[in-house]
Amino acid sequence: MNASAATSINEHEIDKFNALAASWWNPDGPSKVLFAMGPARMGYIKRQLVSHFDLDANARYPLKGLKILDLGCGAGLISEPLARLGADVTGIDAAQENIMMARAHAKQTGLDIEYIPTTAEALVIDKKQFNAVVSLEVIEHVADAQDFAKSCHALLKPGGMFLFSTLNRTLESYAVAIVGAEYMTRLVPRGTHEWKKFITPAEMAEILTVAQFRSVRIEGLNYQPVHKSWAIGANKSINYIGAAIRIEV
Amino acid sequence: MSEISRDVIIVGGGLIGLTTAHALATSGITSHVIDSQDITATVDPLYDGRASAIASASVKMLKLIGLWERLAQSAQPIWEIRVTDSDSPQFIHFDAAHSNESGPNESGPNESGPLGYMMENRQLRAALQGKARESDAITLHAPVHITGLCQSETHASVTLANGTVLKAPLLIAADGRKSWVRDQVGIRTSHWGYGQAAIITTVSHREPHGDIAHERFLPDGPFAILPMLDDAEGRHRSAIVLTVSEATGHAMMALPDRPFQAEIASRFGDFLGPVAVISKRWSWPLGALAAEKLTTGRVVLVGDSAHGIHPIAGQGLNLGFRDVAALAEVLTEGLRLGLDLGDQVLQKRYERWRRPDMMLLLGVTDGLNRLFSNNLAGLARLRQHGMGAVNRLPKLKKFFMNQARGEGERQPKLLRGLNL
């Protein structure tokens, strides 16, 4: 489906997705882990963007003026915070259902976000480019990680920033992926996790370098049972998050 | 029917509600503040004759949020607190110089500042309201009644009696001990009465008070003398808070002026020369209250809607200010991460941060009141020993000192004098 057909869907149909969106957006629902990760992930993303684009971290709308693509946006759990920070956000997801839920929710929260049911490859063909591409918990689901990185490169303006998070391929992540299977299978509705496809931080750095990215940095994303929250840390054995810059030329 | 969105809705335009609005405004968080009363009438000295002890940590916050400049000239510093028991020669002596780790030799009183300040509530209200009217971030709706409150997946909204609907991702209940919001959202409370009343009045005395507060544990209940600034006629003044049984309270409120004055003067003593009652008297029934939880859905409780404590330690308002500082910090962090301000993650952080402090102070004030409002011989002996012990044990004394200053563990940034 292309973008113009998608946006022509009328408002009543969007409302039908309210109930589904409510379950996605329920902090105790299937996306519970993603909710809990929210502050740590957004903290990391904002710090990277503020530092790379030399923005004012304490401004009310620090990301104002940045065009950001949320690639694999789901119901908009990251698109909405980015939009609240002032970014001009486009959220894409291959699953039409996700896009409908994301639109329904944004309508309720009153945020102006463009949600399109499409793929990275389709946007590349349309020659769309952004200041930043954010793609969280996506690369472990794609058919070919190197091709995916190449698409992300093409979707960035020169000097643009790519932000990603994914799961490491370790015994710990294997356990977590099995235990967490329920939430993760809902993360990307048309895919299931295949532990073999998980990418180690070293492989990720290699993939990005080959795809013409520079300044690759990676941090761990760790659960802290004592604080019942997630935090950026040194341990990359399960979840990790990172950023890289598209080489300018 | 108009509908206006802002970042938060604050129900209650009193001391805590408006302080919350100002604290949030420093981070650019906009608010609707709603009060059913004509709040301009609350600055009249006949409406509320109370004065509040404002801990030095609370003063740090009032400075950061731009209120102190309006308050400084009406603030009476407290440099020393003397606690005495009626039939005990021992007294606990807290002074500003002793509250720092370094002790008086390395840091003089001027470096550490006063323990706190006395401020008339009406002056606090006047400053809060004046600044709110000048602020673009704060919209005042008062007096107006709320006819309905509802919560959706993404917003809380209230309908006002004039048909206006106000909408925000978060609703903050600052509507006091009998919180209407708390009842609407079904948060239950534990509450108990003390069978006591606080009688409040103002006296003048011939000699200056020397910036010293006194707390005396008299046989019929605690008697507090709190220094105030001289009045316009140059009279030296102190605020009086007399805690007595309900029956005694009724009797004292019914007394003609001269015998009432004699009752106050006999408790006050003559150490500052002759004493005269120079204001109306007010009586408040005393009780304690704890909300079973501080948040639900898109609603969060602050100040007296969350907790009511015995005024024995003069900490009620400061406890509320700590709620404000913690909530402002949590919401500012949320705002800067682009989170929904009604996000559960933020509300849980606020609850986890505030509940231990709230329960500690409820317990401590409850215990102090039981200890000091009792005339049994055994308890009297215990508290005599207790007071000697507080003076002798530096760590215990420091705990009480820090409570007076409002400087417990893990204080929010605003109370440490740090910008959000």
XYZ file of C-alpha atoms in Angstrom:
669
model
C 0.000 0.000 0.000
C 1.313 3.449 -0.783
C 1.249 6.536 1.356
C -1.512 8.412 -0.425
C -3.942 5.503 -0.178
C -3.128 5.091 3.481
C -3.759 8.695 4.417
C -7.086 8.698 2.644
C -8.587 6.261 5.133
C -11.381 8.063 6.881
C -11.493 9.082 10.530
C -14.243 6.644 11.535
C -12.108 3.741 10.508
C -9.243 5.074 12.557
C -11.507 5.222 15.598
C -12.155 1.494 15.274
C -8.541 0.983 16.174
C -8.837 2.878 19.430
C -9.476 -0.272 21.428
C -6.447 -2.006 19.940
C -4.314 1.060 20.487
C -5.469 1.129 24.085
C -4.041 -2.323 24.623
C -0.732 -1.402 22.944
C -0.568 1.723 25.047
C -1.541 -0.005 28.274
C 1.583 0.180 30.479
C 0.682 -3.191 31.999
C -0.245 -4.736 28.660
C 1.842 -6.568 26.043
C 4.220 -3.600 25.642
C 5.020 -3.459 29.351
C 8.757 -3.970 28.846
C 8.916 -1.318 26.139
C 7.146 1.141 28.436
C 9.601 0.459 31.193
C 12.489 0.971 28.744
C 10.947 4.248 27.537
C 12.740 6.746 29.765
C 16.172 5.114 29.338
C 15.795 4.764 25.558
C 14.508 8.300 25.115
C 17.225 9.622 27.413
C 19.875 8.003 25.250
C 18.301 9.116 21.962
C 17.888 12.691 23.147
C 21.451 12.926 24.490
C 22.850 11.646 21.195
C 20.737 13.998 19.072
C 21.377 17.028 21.288
C 25.111 16.421 21.228
C 25.378 15.654 17.494
C 23.141 18.485 16.301
C 24.299 20.905 19.051
C 20.823 21.509 20.521
C 19.632 22.959 23.847
C 18.794 19.978 26.080
C 16.658 22.050 28.447
C 14.569 23.780 25.797
C 10.871 23.011 25.769
C 11.168 21.718 22.181
C 14.833 20.679 21.857
C 14.342 18.649 18.648
C 12.507 21.413 16.803
C 13.637 21.537 13.180
C 14.790 17.906 13.002
C 13.064 15.559 10.555
C 13.100 12.128 12.175
C 12.021 8.766 10.774
C 10.797 6.191 13.295
C 11.385 3.013 11.311
C 9.224 0.196 12.673
C 7.136 2.554 14.779
C 4.568 0.051 16.076
C 1.801 1.977 17.801
C 4.032 5.019 18.182
C 5.709 4.463 21.543
C 8.835 6.331 20.406
C 7.260 8.556 17.724
C 5.123 10.328 20.317
C 7.931 11.300 22.712
C 10.025 12.474 19.732
C 7.111 14.619 18.537
C 6.606 16.032 22.042
C 10.233 17.141 21.965
C 9.450 19.138 18.834
C 10.744 16.815 16.103
C 8.952 16.544 12.761
C 8.262 12.801 12.975
C 7.365 10.284 10.302
C 6.526 6.843 11.646
C 6.501 3.849 9.314
C 5.569 0.254 9.925
C 4.949 -2.557 7.464
C 1.910 -3.634 9.455
C -1.156 -1.621 8.467
C -2.770 -2.466 11.812
C 0.072 -0.833 13.744
C -0.210 2.319 11.673
C -3.953 2.503 12.313
C -3.383 2.160 16.050
C -0.607 4.752 16.008
C -2.848 7.217 14.147
C -5.733 6.604 16.522
C -3.526 7.248 19.529
C -1.876 10.367 18.106
C -5.311 11.745 17.378
C -6.247 11.303 21.036
C -3.046 12.815 22.369
C -3.291 15.656 19.857
C 0.195 15.090 18.402
C 0.944 15.831 14.774
C 2.806 12.776 13.448
C 2.775 11.397 9.929
C 2.223 7.628 10.094
C 2.622 5.657 6.865
C 2.209 1.912 6.351
C 5.298 1.308 4.256
C 8.803 -0.085 4.300
C 12.268 1.446 4.431
C 12.944 0.212 0.880
C 9.827 1.961 -0.449
C 10.898 5.259 1.152
C 14.356 4.884 -0.389
C 12.744 4.556 -3.818
C 10.751 7.738 -3.037
C 14.115 9.409 -2.222
C 12.952 10.510 1.261
C 15.693 11.741 3.575
C 15.791 12.621 7.265
C 18.119 14.219 9.805
C 17.826 11.095 11.931
C 16.517 7.556 11.579
C 15.461 5.809 14.782
C 14.911 2.068 14.545
C 14.450 0.282 17.836
C 14.123 -3.494 18.175
C 13.870 -3.874 14.395
C 17.181 -5.022 12.892
C 16.939 -8.473 14.516
C 13.749 -9.067 12.498
C 14.885 -8.023 9.022
C 15.794 -10.472 6.253
C 19.290 -9.039 5.730
C 20.852 -6.719 8.288
C 23.465 -5.375 5.833
C 20.785 -4.430 3.294
C 18.767 -2.836 6.084
C 21.751 -0.717 7.186
C 22.243 0.340 3.558
C 18.598 1.510 3.394
C 18.992 3.457 6.638
C 22.082 5.123 5.153
C 20.099 6.112 2.060
C 17.279 7.525 4.207
C 19.673 9.872 6.021
C 20.864 13.242 4.856
C 24.677 13.442 4.808
C 25.837 13.791 8.417
C 22.512 12.427 9.682
C 22.294 10.168 12.694
C 21.164 6.554 12.855
C 19.898 5.316 16.257
C 19.195 1.658 16.921
C 18.594 -0.830 19.683
C 18.545 -4.595 19.504
C 19.364 -7.834 21.326
C 22.814 -9.370 21.606
C 23.387 -13.006 20.621
C 24.409 -14.474 23.976
C 23.144 -17.196 26.286
C 21.529 -14.538 28.467
C 19.635 -13.045 25.551
C 18.538 -16.523 24.491
C 16.951 -17.029 27.902
C 15.350 -13.611 27.833
C 14.066 -14.058 24.287
C 12.363 -17.301 25.241
C 10.987 -15.928 28.502
C 10.041 -12.712 26.853
C 8.704 -14.361 23.736
C 5.190 -13.183 24.315
C 6.009 -9.535 24.373
C 8.555 -9.803 21.606
C 6.333 -11.631 19.182
C 3.895 -8.747 19.520
C 6.651 -6.264 18.951
C 6.701 -6.907 15.247
C 3.457 -8.710 14.457
C 4.557 -10.484 11.300
C 7.839 -11.801 12.627
C 8.978 -14.009 15.441
C 12.342 -13.874 17.111
C 15.064 -16.081 15.819
C 17.906 -16.057 18.241
C 20.357 -16.987 15.461
C 19.524 -13.732 13.722
C 20.454 -11.646 16.787
C 23.508 -9.494 16.156
C 26.447 -8.976 18.493
C 27.689 -5.397 19.112
C 30.914 -6.201 17.206
C 28.944 -7.472 14.200
C 26.712 -4.407 14.398
C 29.729 -2.098 14.294
C 31.077 -4.010 11.291
C 27.726 -3.849 9.451
C 27.522 -0.079 10.026
C 31.079 0.551 8.927
C 30.537 -1.411 5.708
C 27.344 0.624 5.142
C 29.373 3.878 5.242
C 28.631 4.991 8.807
C 31.230 6.526 11.102
C 31.491 7.233 14.835
C 29.678 4.067 15.845
C 28.996 3.998 19.601
C 27.157 1.313 21.546
C 25.959 1.135 25.161
C 24.195 -1.541 27.189
C 20.560 -1.191 28.148
C 20.207 -2.885 31.514
C 17.318 -3.757 33.784
C 17.877 -2.758 37.394
C 15.697 -4.961 39.599
C 16.258 -2.760 42.669
C 14.921 0.360 40.979
C 12.508 -1.569 38.768
C 13.731 0.471 35.848
C 16.040 0.365 32.873
C 19.273 2.303 32.591
C 22.094 2.840 30.151
C 25.152 0.929 31.312
C 28.242 -1.016 30.321
C 26.625 -4.457 30.168
C 25.691 -5.227 26.552
C 25.034 -8.919 27.048
C 21.266 -8.715 26.435
C 19.937 -5.377 25.189
C 22.035 -2.682 23.654
C 21.446 0.698 22.053
C 23.685 2.759 19.821
C 24.205 5.521 17.344
C 26.222 6.137 14.195
C 26.700 9.006 11.760
C 26.199 8.771 7.994
C 29.458 9.666 6.335
C 29.019 13.166 4.904
C 29.720 12.484 1.238
C -18.506 24.747 25.059
C -14.863 25.625 24.904
C -12.049 23.203 25.548
C -8.592 24.400 26.511
C -5.538 22.147 26.798
C -2.582 22.778 29.054
C 0.133 20.476 30.399
C -1.469 19.914 33.804
C -4.637 20.712 35.707
C -4.162 21.659 39.351
C -7.264 21.482 41.507
C -6.756 23.800 44.489
C -5.297 27.300 44.394
C -3.984 27.378 47.961
C -0.398 27.377 49.201
C 0.484 23.967 47.743
C -1.517 24.228 44.499
C -0.028 27.551 43.489
C 3.495 26.625 44.600
C 3.181 23.542 42.369
C 2.098 25.724 39.451
C 5.098 28.046 39.920
C 7.580 25.201 40.335
C 6.314 23.568 37.129
C 6.329 26.896 35.286
C 10.101 27.181 35.816
C 10.422 24.152 33.506
C 7.925 25.537 31.036
C 5.078 23.257 32.169
C 1.778 25.109 31.776
C -1.152 24.719 34.137
C -4.779 25.432 34.823
C -5.298 26.192 38.513
C -8.879 25.840 39.728
C -10.296 26.837 43.091
C -13.910 26.930 44.237
C -13.162 29.830 46.583
C -12.577 33.457 45.802
C -8.863 33.136 46.490
C -8.329 36.896 46.595
C -10.395 36.902 49.808
C -7.932 34.476 51.417
C -5.264 37.163 51.681
C -7.410 39.057 54.196
C -5.857 38.771 57.687
C -9.278 37.946 59.130
C -9.638 34.914 56.819
C -6.568 33.066 58.000
C -4.508 34.312 60.901
C -2.112 31.432 60.707
C 1.591 31.713 60.202
C 3.760 28.887 58.938
C 7.267 27.803 59.750
C 9.101 27.485 56.454
C 12.160 25.258 56.616
C 15.358 26.561 55.068
C 15.192 23.830 52.399
C 11.716 25.058 51.418
C 13.138 28.577 51.211
C 15.728 27.343 48.700
C 12.883 26.189 46.477
C 10.916 29.431 46.913
C 14.064 31.306 45.825
C 14.547 29.154 42.719
C 10.957 29.508 41.592
C 11.038 33.295 41.918
C 8.793 33.722 44.961
C 11.267 34.590 47.664
C 11.920 38.068 46.304
C 8.256 38.824 47.053
C 8.440 37.220 50.510
C 11.837 38.084 51.953
C 10.754 41.311 53.583
C 7.880 39.646 55.421
C 9.900 36.643 56.600
C 11.027 36.375 60.194
C 14.162 34.228 60.542
C 14.339 31.563 63.234
C 17.895 31.224 64.461
C 17.199 29.057 67.449
C 14.553 26.643 68.728
C 14.271 25.978 72.458
C 12.297 22.947 73.526
C 11.375 22.631 77.187
C 9.247 20.356 79.317
C 7.046 21.938 81.979
C 8.533 20.162 84.949
C 11.984 19.511 83.611
C 15.018 21.718 83.898
C 16.478 20.141 80.755
C 15.846 21.601 77.376
C 16.881 20.820 73.873
C 18.599 23.668 72.230
C 18.755 23.784 68.435
C 20.573 26.621 66.847
C 21.642 27.229 63.297
C 25.349 27.122 64.106
C 25.117 23.534 65.351
C 23.297 22.062 62.416
C 26.289 21.732 60.111
C 28.685 18.816 60.302
C 31.524 21.239 60.696
C 30.203 22.709 63.933
C 30.216 26.303 65.132
C 33.973 26.804 65.083
C 34.436 26.314 61.377
C 31.227 27.817 60.163
C 29.462 30.665 61.860
C 25.703 31.007 61.911
C 25.782 33.458 59.033
C 27.241 30.855 56.720
C 24.692 28.158 57.412
C 21.719 30.525 57.534
C 18.680 30.413 59.799
C 16.858 27.160 60.585
C 13.821 28.538 58.850
C 11.457 31.454 58.693
C 8.071 32.384 60.058
C 5.689 33.726 57.492
C 2.058 34.742 57.686
C -0.005 32.534 55.395
C -1.810 35.536 53.936
C 1.507 36.965 52.770
C 2.438 33.676 51.149
C -0.942 33.630 49.421
C -0.570 37.214 48.225
C 2.850 36.469 46.709
C 1.687 33.213 45.091
C -1.397 34.820 43.589
C 0.391 37.977 42.455
C 3.032 36.007 40.592
C 0.436 33.615 39.137
C -1.453 36.547 37.626
C 1.726 37.737 35.924
C 2.623 34.271 34.584
C 1.768 33.172 31.045
C 2.204 29.556 32.111
C -0.562 29.683 34.740
C -4.274 30.175 34.085
C -6.301 30.822 37.247
C -9.935 29.769 37.400
C -11.450 31.013 40.689
C -13.957 31.093 42.115
C -15.529 28.343 40.067
C -16.996 24.961 40.938
C -16.052 21.757 39.150
C -19.061 19.758 38.055
C -17.326 16.734 36.642
C -13.994 14.929 36.408
C -13.233 12.207 33.906
C -10.246 10.301 32.630
C -9.640 8.899 29.166
C -6.766 6.846 27.775
C -4.779 9.994 27.151
C -6.201 12.784 29.293
C -7.867 13.872 32.481
C -10.496 16.529 32.092
C -12.698 18.601 34.332
C -15.899 20.402 33.508
C -16.407 23.742 35.225
C -19.771 25.121 36.317
C -19.590 27.680 33.497
C -19.413 24.873 30.914
C -15.696 25.168 30.168
C -13.894 21.845 29.806
C -10.231 21.783 30.807
C -8.035 18.962 29.571
C -4.500 17.810 30.381
C -2.504 14.576 30.474
C -2.182 14.938 34.257
C -4.404 16.232 37.046
C -2.777 17.270 40.325
C -5.023 17.267 43.378
C -3.991 20.049 45.759
C -7.425 20.519 47.214
C -6.592 19.864 50.823
C -7.428 17.414 53.518
C -11.041 16.997 52.424
C -9.967 16.566 48.791
C -12.885 16.346 46.399
C -10.647 14.951 43.678
C -9.403 12.172 45.948
C -12.992 11.116 46.618
C -13.903 11.293 42.927
C -11.108 8.941 41.904
C -11.777 6.598 44.793
C -8.506 6.840 46.715
C -9.272 5.844 50.279
C -7.634 7.280 53.378
C -6.696 6.252 56.862
C -7.516 9.050 59.257
C -7.837 9.583 62.943
C -8.602 12.491 65.218
C -6.462 13.492 68.173
C -9.362 14.796 70.262
C -7.359 17.989 70.332
C -7.651 21.490 69.000
C -4.955 23.969 68.032
C -5.726 27.478 69.184
C -3.895 30.100 67.232
C -3.424 33.750 67.998
C -0.827 36.522 67.929
C 0.645 38.298 70.919
C 2.807 41.348 71.414
C 5.502 41.499 74.075
C 7.643 44.310 75.420
C 11.033 42.757 74.659
C 12.166 41.506 71.242
C 12.072 37.719 70.794
C 15.638 37.509 69.582
C 14.644 35.309 66.581
C 14.034 32.395 68.940
C 11.164 29.902 68.710
C 10.002 28.042 71.815
C 8.164 24.762 72.079
C 6.962 24.011 75.615
C 5.406 20.774 76.604
C 2.933 21.954 79.233
C 0.691 19.609 81.243
C -2.363 20.375 79.059
C -0.472 20.114 75.751
C 2.283 21.662 73.616
C 2.558 25.457 73.579
C 4.553 27.011 70.746
C 5.877 30.568 70.621
C 6.965 31.458 67.100
C 8.773 34.715 66.373
C 7.158 37.166 63.951
C 8.294 40.467 62.491
C 7.334 43.653 64.324
C 4.012 45.040 63.153
C 3.456 48.422 61.506
C 3.265 50.078 64.908
C 6.618 48.625 65.890
C 5.217 46.106 68.381
C 7.317 42.986 68.941
C 5.187 39.986 68.044
C 5.035 36.215 68.272
C 2.539 33.695 66.952
C 1.056 31.315 69.506
C -0.025 27.755 68.805
C -1.638 26.150 71.806
C -2.576 22.485 71.556
C -5.241 21.421 74.047
C -7.982 18.845 74.384
C -11.132 19.516 72.403
C -13.079 20.297 75.591
C -10.463 22.765 76.822
C -10.362 24.231 73.328
C -14.093 24.886 73.312
C -13.861 26.460 76.740
C -10.940 28.686 75.741
C -12.636 29.816 72.551
C -15.703 30.776 74.602
C -13.707 32.878 77.081
C -14.069 36.658 77.033
C -10.939 38.501 75.888
C -9.422 39.290 79.293
C -9.490 35.808 80.779
C -8.300 34.391 77.412
C -5.379 36.793 77.523
C -4.644 35.713 81.093
C -4.592 32.048 79.997
C -2.119 32.817 77.232
C 0.030 35.073 79.401
C 0.301 32.477 82.168
C 1.612 29.902 79.688
C 3.875 32.408 77.965
C 5.526 33.626 81.161
C 7.144 37.020 81.624
C 10.583 36.398 80.081
C 9.782 38.948 77.326
C 7.935 41.362 79.634
C 4.181 41.913 79.621
C 2.243 40.009 76.942
C -0.942 41.095 75.160
C -3.147 39.221 72.670
C -3.395 41.427 69.577
C -5.340 39.357 67.043
C -8.438 37.248 66.688
C -8.179 33.651 67.871
C -8.761 30.658 65.639
C -9.327 27.038 66.553
C -8.595 24.009 64.355
C -9.499 20.417 65.221
C -6.406 18.208 64.952
C -6.234 14.948 63.120
C -3.969 12.886 60.921
C -4.640 11.480 57.485
C -2.805 9.271 55.007
C -4.050 8.513 51.513
C -3.714 4.791 50.710
C -1.904 5.744 47.494
C -0.626 8.944 45.948
C -1.563 8.285 42.338
C -4.204 6.581 40.283
C -4.805 6.766 36.550
C -3.902 10.319 35.526
C -4.359 11.824 38.973
C -1.662 12.533 41.546
C -2.075 13.852 45.098
C 0.123 16.539 46.670
C 0.122 18.250 50.061
C -2.780 17.812 52.444
C -4.824 15.785 49.957
C -2.161 13.083 50.390
C -1.379 13.488 54.072
C -2.343 15.458 57.131
C -0.034 15.410 60.108
C -0.123 16.699 63.667
C 1.258 20.257 63.711
C 3.422 19.476 66.747
C 6.625 19.825 64.743
C 5.335 22.554 62.416
C 6.101 20.378 59.380
C 2.803 20.101 57.488
C 3.493 22.802 54.919
C 7.118 21.738 54.514
C 6.037 18.157 53.883
C 3.734 19.512 51.175
C 6.588 21.569 49.698
C 8.653 18.380 49.515
C 5.852 16.776 47.482
C 5.909 19.786 45.174
C 9.674 19.669 44.694
C 9.688 15.915 44.013
C 6.758 16.103 41.604
C 8.276 19.058 39.755
C 11.542 17.152 39.362
C 9.872 13.953 38.150
C 7.624 15.811 35.703
C 10.477 17.965 34.405
C 12.512 14.845 33.666
C 9.497 13.350 31.934
C 8.933 16.514 29.920
C 12.562 16.575 28.795
C 12.314 12.947 27.635
C 9.148 13.738 25.716
C 7.108 11.446 27.927
C 3.390 11.749 28.487
C 3.187 13.734 31.759
C 0.578 11.254 32.976
C 2.956 8.330 32.281
C 2.773 5.601 34.920
C 6.560 5.443 35.099
C 6.622 9.049 36.352
C 3.761 8.585 38.782
C 5.326 5.485 40.294
C 8.601 7.337 40.757
C 6.813 10.128 42.592
C 4.958 7.665 44.803
C 8.092 5.676 45.662
C 9.959 8.874 46.426
C 7.366 10.524 48.635
C 5.651 7.740 50.539
C 8.480 6.836 52.952
C 9.013 10.476 53.996
C 5.292 11.004 54.410
C 4.830 7.890 56.544
C 7.931 8.694 58.614
C 6.702 12.171 59.471
C 3.189 10.901 60.177
C 4.643 8.377 62.577
C 7.084 10.769 64.241
C 4.513 13.530 64.793
C 1.941 11.026 66.000
C 4.442 9.565 68.436
C 5.653 12.967 69.642
C 2.086 14.036 70.258
C 1.320 10.904 72.276
C 4.494 11.411 74.247
C 3.997 15.084 74.969
C 0.239 15.452 75.237
C 0.037 13.036 78.106
C 0.233 13.819 81.735
C 1.068 10.376 83.120
C 4.008 10.465 85.511
C 5.861 7.665 83.727
C 5.658 9.384 80.364
C 6.754 12.662 81.894
C 9.874 10.966 83.212
C 10.474 9.269 79.891
C 10.312 12.533 78.004
C 12.611 14.242 80.469
C 15.150 11.548 79.782
C 14.303 11.699 76.123
C 15.096 15.371 75.909
C 18.357 14.996 77.721
C 19.179 12.159 75.339
C 18.446 14.216 72.241
C 20.836 16.865 73.440
C 23.556 14.399 74.277
C 23.374 12.248 71.170
C 24.656 14.294 68.251
C 23.199 11.980 65.597
C 19.679 12.018 67.023
C 19.871 15.763 67.433
C 21.044 16.132 63.874
C 18.007 14.132 62.696
C 15.660 16.546 64.467
C 17.653 19.519 63.222
C 17.465 18.246 59.672
C 13.728 17.756 60.004
C 13.420 21.361 61.158
C 15.439 22.472 58.163
C 13.681 19.999 55.899
C 16.917 18.334 54.855
C 16.328 14.600 55.030
C 17.809 11.959 52.757
C 17.520 12.084 48.967
C 16.056 15.544 48.805
C 14.684 16.807 45.503
C 16.921 19.243 43.638
C 14.786 22.324 44.325
C 15.160 21.783 48.080
C 18.931 21.579 47.683
C 18.983 24.881 45.838
C 19.581 23.284 42.422
C 17.729 24.269 39.277
C 15.644 21.616 37.556
